[in-house]
Amino acid sequence: MISSSATIAASSIIESDVIIGPHVDIGPFCIISAGVKIGEGTTISSHVVINGNTTIGSDNQIGMGSSIGEISQDLKYAGEPAGLEIGNGNRIGHHATLHRGTAQGGGMTRIGDDNHFGRGVHIGHDCQVGNATFIGENSGLAGHVVLGNDTYIDTMCAVHQFCVIGTGARLLAGSCVVQDVPPYVLAGGNRASPQGINELASRFMQAEHTEREVVRYLYDLLYHKQAAVEKVRLEIGHLSVEYPLLCHFNEFFLRSARGIVR
């Protein structure tokens, strides 16, 4: 079903069983495969390929030459049903590659709302990307990566599979991440190590002064006093009752399985 208000270039190929919402704009030489759903007001530049069980929300912009919803690069993938879900208001740069999920990862790659992905960004199978994130040019997430809300990944970064990047964390340009990065931590290098607190994270900046001081205290425990993670988790459990910002740390440590950057 194609809305009458959608604009589609004559050179683009739209297969049957595609849903295209109102005011969608599809540029020339695109291929949209069966099973794709595109929400209202989304703009797709030229030479974009969108495959498979892919759902795209409203008011997204997808850059020229991007590959959206291609099958997983995981060699275990055996053709089982899998999909990609993209939320609303995302900006996806030229030549980006976003892959569908696998059975091992729940069958679905998910992208939230209001994210900004630069040119050449790669999102691997089964990744779970939150809201209001930034991923710089030519950076990539391997399979099963979890990216929290308000995270910032600079250019030319690589994140190992199954890593968790916490809410408000930031990776410096050229970083290679092989372990989990706690919320609001600034990390960089190859391999990435903690470089301080990301005080530019919007949630950190909007927090009360006392909450920001508690985050600094936790960073001091983890990285200056080298406290055991279990001890820090217990401390977070006590403090999060009074300081809601620390709930992000609780969520992070529930997911974290690879150990944290040191």
Short mmCIF file of C-alpha atoms in Angstrom, two decimals:
data_model
loop_
_atom_site.label_atom_id
_atom_site.label_comp_id
_atom_site.label_asym_id
_atom_site.label_seq_id
_atom_site.Cartn_x
_atom_site.Cartn_y
_atom_site.Cartn_z
CA MET A 1 0.00 0.00 0.00
CA ILE A 2 1.47 3.32 -1.08
CA SER A 3 0.01 6.62 0.15
CA SER A 4 -1.19 8.94 -2.56
CA SER A 5 0.88 11.76 -1.05
CA ALA A 6 4.16 9.81 -1.25
CA THR A 7 6.71 10.88 -3.88
CA ILE A 8 8.68 8.10 -5.59
CA ALA A 9 11.24 8.60 -8.35
CA ALA A 10 10.36 6.76 -11.55
CA SER A 11 13.70 4.90 -11.56
CA SER A 12 13.13 3.33 -8.13
CA ILE A 13 11.83 -0.22 -7.77
CA ILE A 14 9.11 -0.85 -5.19
CA GLU A 15 8.12 -4.49 -4.77
CA SER A 16 4.62 -5.60 -3.83
CA ASP A 17 3.66 -5.90 -0.14
CA VAL A 18 5.42 -2.65 0.78
CA ILE A 19 3.72 -0.05 2.99
CA ILE A 20 4.71 3.56 2.31
CA GLY A 21 3.10 6.24 4.47
CA PRO A 22 2.00 9.81 3.71
CA HIS A 23 4.53 12.38 2.48
CA VAL A 24 7.35 9.87 2.14
CA ASP A 25 9.96 10.96 -0.42
CA ILE A 26 11.97 8.24 -2.18
CA GLY A 27 14.77 9.37 -4.47
CA PRO A 28 16.01 7.80 -7.72
CA PHE A 29 17.48 4.32 -8.14
CA CYS A 30 16.25 2.93 -4.83
CA ILE A 31 15.12 -0.67 -4.25
CA ILE A 32 12.47 -1.33 -1.59
CA SER A 33 11.80 -5.03 -1.02
CA ALA A 34 8.62 -6.80 0.05
CA GLY A 35 7.83 -6.58 3.74
CA VAL A 36 9.24 -3.07 4.26
CA LYS A 37 7.16 -0.45 6.09
CA ILE A 38 8.06 3.25 5.88
CA GLY A 39 6.39 5.82 8.13
CA GLU A 40 5.08 9.30 7.40
CA GLY A 41 7.44 12.05 6.33
CA THR A 42 10.52 9.89 5.93
CA THR A 43 12.99 10.94 3.22
CA ILE A 44 15.13 8.38 1.39
CA SER A 45 17.95 9.65 -0.81
CA SER A 46 19.11 8.05 -4.06
CA HIS A 47 20.60 4.55 -4.45
CA VAL A 48 19.27 3.25 -1.12
CA VAL A 49 18.41 -0.45 -0.73
CA ILE A 50 15.92 -1.45 1.99
CA ASN A 51 15.41 -5.18 2.45
CA GLY A 52 13.48 -7.74 4.38
CA ASN A 53 11.37 -7.38 7.48
CA THR A 54 12.27 -3.72 8.06
CA THR A 55 10.04 -1.15 9.75
CA ILE A 56 11.00 2.53 9.56
CA GLY A 57 9.11 5.12 11.60
CA SER A 58 8.23 8.70 10.76
CA ASP A 59 10.39 11.73 9.88
CA ASN A 60 13.61 9.81 9.29
CA GLN A 61 16.28 10.81 6.77
CA ILE A 62 18.30 8.06 5.09
CA GLY A 63 21.40 9.08 3.17
CA MET A 64 22.49 8.18 -0.35
CA GLY A 65 23.83 4.70 -0.98
CA SER A 66 22.78 3.20 2.35
CA SER A 67 21.94 -0.47 2.86
CA ILE A 68 19.11 -0.90 5.36
CA GLY A 69 17.83 -4.26 6.61
CA GLU A 70 20.32 -6.54 4.88
CA ILE A 71 20.73 -10.04 6.31
CA SER A 72 23.10 -10.61 9.21
CA GLN A 73 26.81 -11.05 8.59
CA ASP A 74 26.85 -13.68 11.36
CA LEU A 75 27.91 -17.00 9.81
CA LYS A 76 25.42 -18.80 12.08
CA TYR A 77 22.52 -17.07 10.35
CA ALA A 78 20.54 -19.72 8.48
CA GLY A 79 17.75 -17.71 6.89
CA GLU A 80 15.43 -17.65 9.91
CA PRO A 81 12.91 -14.78 10.19
CA ALA A 82 14.60 -11.64 11.50
CA GLY A 83 14.02 -7.93 11.30
CA LEU A 84 15.11 -4.35 11.81
CA GLU A 85 13.08 -1.68 13.58
CA ILE A 86 13.96 2.02 13.24
CA GLY A 87 12.09 4.61 15.30
CA ASN A 88 11.29 8.24 14.53
CA GLY A 89 13.33 11.32 13.72
CA ASN A 90 16.63 9.57 12.95
CA ARG A 91 19.31 11.00 10.64
CA ILE A 92 21.25 8.27 8.86
CA GLY A 93 24.22 9.39 6.77
CA HIS A 94 25.44 8.31 3.35
CA HIS A 95 26.57 4.72 2.83
CA ALA A 96 25.39 3.49 6.24
CA THR A 97 24.77 -0.24 6.76
CA LEU A 98 22.13 -1.42 9.24
CA HIS A 99 21.56 -5.17 9.53
CA ARG A 100 18.68 -7.37 10.61
CA GLY A 101 18.87 -9.57 13.70
CA THR A 102 19.42 -13.29 14.24
CA ALA A 103 17.67 -15.99 16.25
CA GLN A 104 20.50 -15.93 18.78
CA GLY A 105 19.86 -12.25 19.49
CA GLY A 106 16.07 -12.34 19.66
CA GLY A 107 15.61 -11.85 15.93
CA MET A 108 15.51 -8.07 15.90
CA THR A 109 17.90 -5.14 15.58
CA ARG A 110 16.35 -2.03 17.14
CA ILE A 111 17.14 1.66 16.64
CA GLY A 112 15.31 4.18 18.83
CA ASP A 113 14.38 7.82 18.14
CA ASP A 114 16.30 11.01 17.33
CA ASN A 115 19.64 9.36 16.64
CA HIS A 116 22.30 10.82 14.33
CA PHE A 117 24.53 8.40 12.40
CA GLY A 118 27.31 9.84 10.25
CA ARG A 119 28.55 8.70 6.86
CA GLY A 120 29.62 5.07 6.63
CA VAL A 121 28.26 4.02 10.03
CA HIS A 122 27.73 0.28 10.52
CA ILE A 123 25.14 -1.18 12.92
CA GLY A 124 25.57 -4.94 13.21
CA HIS A 125 22.95 -7.62 13.76
CA ASP A 126 20.93 -7.66 17.00
CA CYS A 127 22.21 -4.27 18.20
CA GLN A 128 19.93 -2.34 20.54
CA VAL A 129 20.43 1.41 20.10
CA GLY A 130 18.59 3.83 22.39
CA ASN A 131 17.48 7.42 21.79
CA ALA A 132 19.39 10.63 21.05
CA THR A 133 22.69 8.89 20.34
CA PHE A 134 25.42 10.16 18.02
CA ILE A 135 27.71 7.88 16.00
CA GLY A 136 30.42 9.59 13.99
CA GLU A 137 31.63 8.86 10.47
CA ASN A 138 32.98 5.39 9.71
CA SER A 139 32.33 4.03 13.20
CA GLY A 140 30.85 0.58 13.65
CA LEU A 141 29.00 -1.54 16.19
CA ALA A 142 29.54 -5.29 15.94
CA GLY A 143 26.68 -7.69 16.64
CA HIS A 144 24.65 -7.63 19.88
CA VAL A 145 26.01 -4.26 21.07
CA VAL A 146 23.76 -2.29 23.46
CA LEU A 147 24.02 1.50 23.16
CA GLY A 148 22.30 3.51 25.89
CA ASN A 149 20.44 6.79 25.47
CA ASP A 150 22.42 10.00 24.94
CA THR A 151 25.68 8.21 24.11
CA TYR A 152 28.27 9.82 21.84
CA ILE A 153 30.62 7.79 19.65
CA ASP A 154 33.17 9.86 17.77
CA THR A 155 34.59 9.08 14.31
CA MET A 156 36.47 5.90 13.37
CA CYS A 157 35.48 3.93 16.48
CA ALA A 158 34.98 0.17 16.70
CA VAL A 159 32.85 -1.55 19.35
CA HIS A 160 33.31 -5.29 19.94
CA GLN A 161 30.31 -7.63 19.85
CA PHE A 162 28.21 -7.96 23.02
CA CYS A 163 29.63 -4.75 24.53
CA VAL A 164 27.35 -2.43 26.52
CA ILE A 165 27.86 1.32 26.28
CA GLY A 166 26.02 3.01 29.15
CA THR A 167 23.73 6.03 29.11
CA GLY A 168 25.59 9.29 28.52
CA ALA A 169 28.96 7.63 27.87
CA ARG A 170 31.33 8.99 25.22
CA LEU A 171 34.01 7.34 23.07
CA LEU A 172 36.83 9.47 21.72
CA ALA A 173 37.80 9.36 18.03
CA GLY A 174 39.64 6.25 16.90
CA SER A 175 38.73 4.19 19.97
CA CYS A 176 38.55 0.39 19.97
CA VAL A 177 36.21 -0.87 22.70
CA VAL A 178 36.37 -4.50 23.83
CA GLN A 179 34.74 -4.16 27.26
CA ASP A 180 31.70 -2.36 28.64
CA VAL A 181 31.71 1.40 29.28
CA PRO A 182 29.70 2.54 32.33
CA PRO A 183 27.24 5.44 32.14
CA TYR A 184 28.70 8.95 31.84
CA VAL A 185 32.25 7.63 31.43
CA LEU A 186 34.54 9.18 28.81
CA ALA A 187 36.71 6.48 27.25
CA GLY A 188 39.30 6.42 24.50
CA GLY A 189 42.24 4.62 22.99
CA ASN A 190 43.05 1.19 21.59
CA ARG A 191 42.07 -0.61 23.72
CA ALA A 192 39.73 1.97 25.26
CA SER A 193 40.39 3.02 28.84
CA PRO A 194 38.56 5.53 31.08
CA GLN A 195 39.54 9.17 30.58
CA GLY A 196 37.16 10.87 33.01
CA ILE A 197 33.47 11.77 33.12
CA ASN A 198 31.48 12.89 30.09
CA GLU A 199 30.23 16.09 31.65
CA LEU A 200 28.70 17.18 28.31
CA ALA A 201 26.08 14.41 28.40
CA SER A 202 22.71 16.15 28.45
CA ARG A 203 21.32 14.07 31.30
CA PHE A 204 24.41 14.72 33.37
CA MET A 205 24.23 18.47 32.70
CA GLN A 206 20.53 18.57 33.63
CA ALA A 207 21.02 16.64 36.87
CA GLU A 208 21.13 18.27 40.29
CA HIS A 209 24.57 19.22 41.60
CA THR A 210 24.42 16.54 44.31
CA GLU A 211 23.64 13.84 41.72
CA ARG A 212 26.59 14.91 39.60
CA GLU A 213 28.81 14.71 42.67
CA VAL A 214 27.58 11.18 43.37
CA VAL A 215 28.52 10.15 39.81
CA ARG A 216 31.99 11.60 40.38
CA TYR A 217 32.18 9.63 43.63
CA LEU A 218 31.32 6.39 41.80
CA TYR A 219 33.95 7.12 39.15
CA ASP A 220 36.48 7.66 41.92
CA LEU A 221 35.54 4.30 43.47
CA LEU A 222 35.86 2.45 40.18
CA TYR A 223 38.93 4.06 38.68
CA HIS A 224 40.95 5.87 41.34
CA LYS A 225 40.40 3.53 44.27
CA GLN A 226 40.08 0.44 42.02
CA ALA A 227 37.13 -0.87 44.05
CA ALA A 228 35.67 -4.23 43.08
CA VAL A 229 32.66 -3.98 40.78
CA GLU A 230 30.46 -5.87 43.27
CA LYS A 231 31.26 -3.34 45.98
CA VAL A 232 30.37 -0.50 43.62
CA ARG A 233 27.13 -2.22 42.65
CA LEU A 234 26.11 -2.45 46.31
CA GLU A 235 26.91 1.22 46.79
CA ILE A 236 24.82 2.12 43.74
CA GLY A 237 21.93 0.06 45.09
CA HIS A 238 21.91 2.12 48.29
CA LEU A 239 22.41 5.51 46.66
CA SER A 240 19.93 5.07 43.78
CA VAL A 241 17.04 5.22 46.25
CA GLU A 242 17.91 8.86 46.87
CA TYR A 243 19.49 9.75 43.52
CA PRO A 244 17.39 8.62 40.50
CA LEU A 245 20.22 9.34 38.03
CA LEU A 246 21.98 6.25 39.37
CA CYS A 247 19.23 3.99 38.00
CA HIS A 248 21.21 4.10 34.74
CA PHE A 249 24.08 2.40 36.56
CA ASN A 250 21.76 -0.31 37.91
CA GLU A 251 20.51 -1.03 34.39
CA PHE A 252 24.05 -1.05 33.04
CA PHE A 253 25.41 -3.56 35.55
CA LEU A 254 22.41 -5.85 35.02
CA ARG A 255 23.39 -6.06 31.32
CA SER A 256 27.16 -5.95 31.62
CA ALA A 257 28.84 -9.32 31.07
CA ARG A 258 32.23 -8.55 29.49
CA GLY A 259 33.70 -6.59 32.38
CA ILE A 260 34.20 -2.84 32.34
CA VAL A 261 36.96 -0.77 30.77
CA ARG A 262 39.87 -0.28 33.19
#
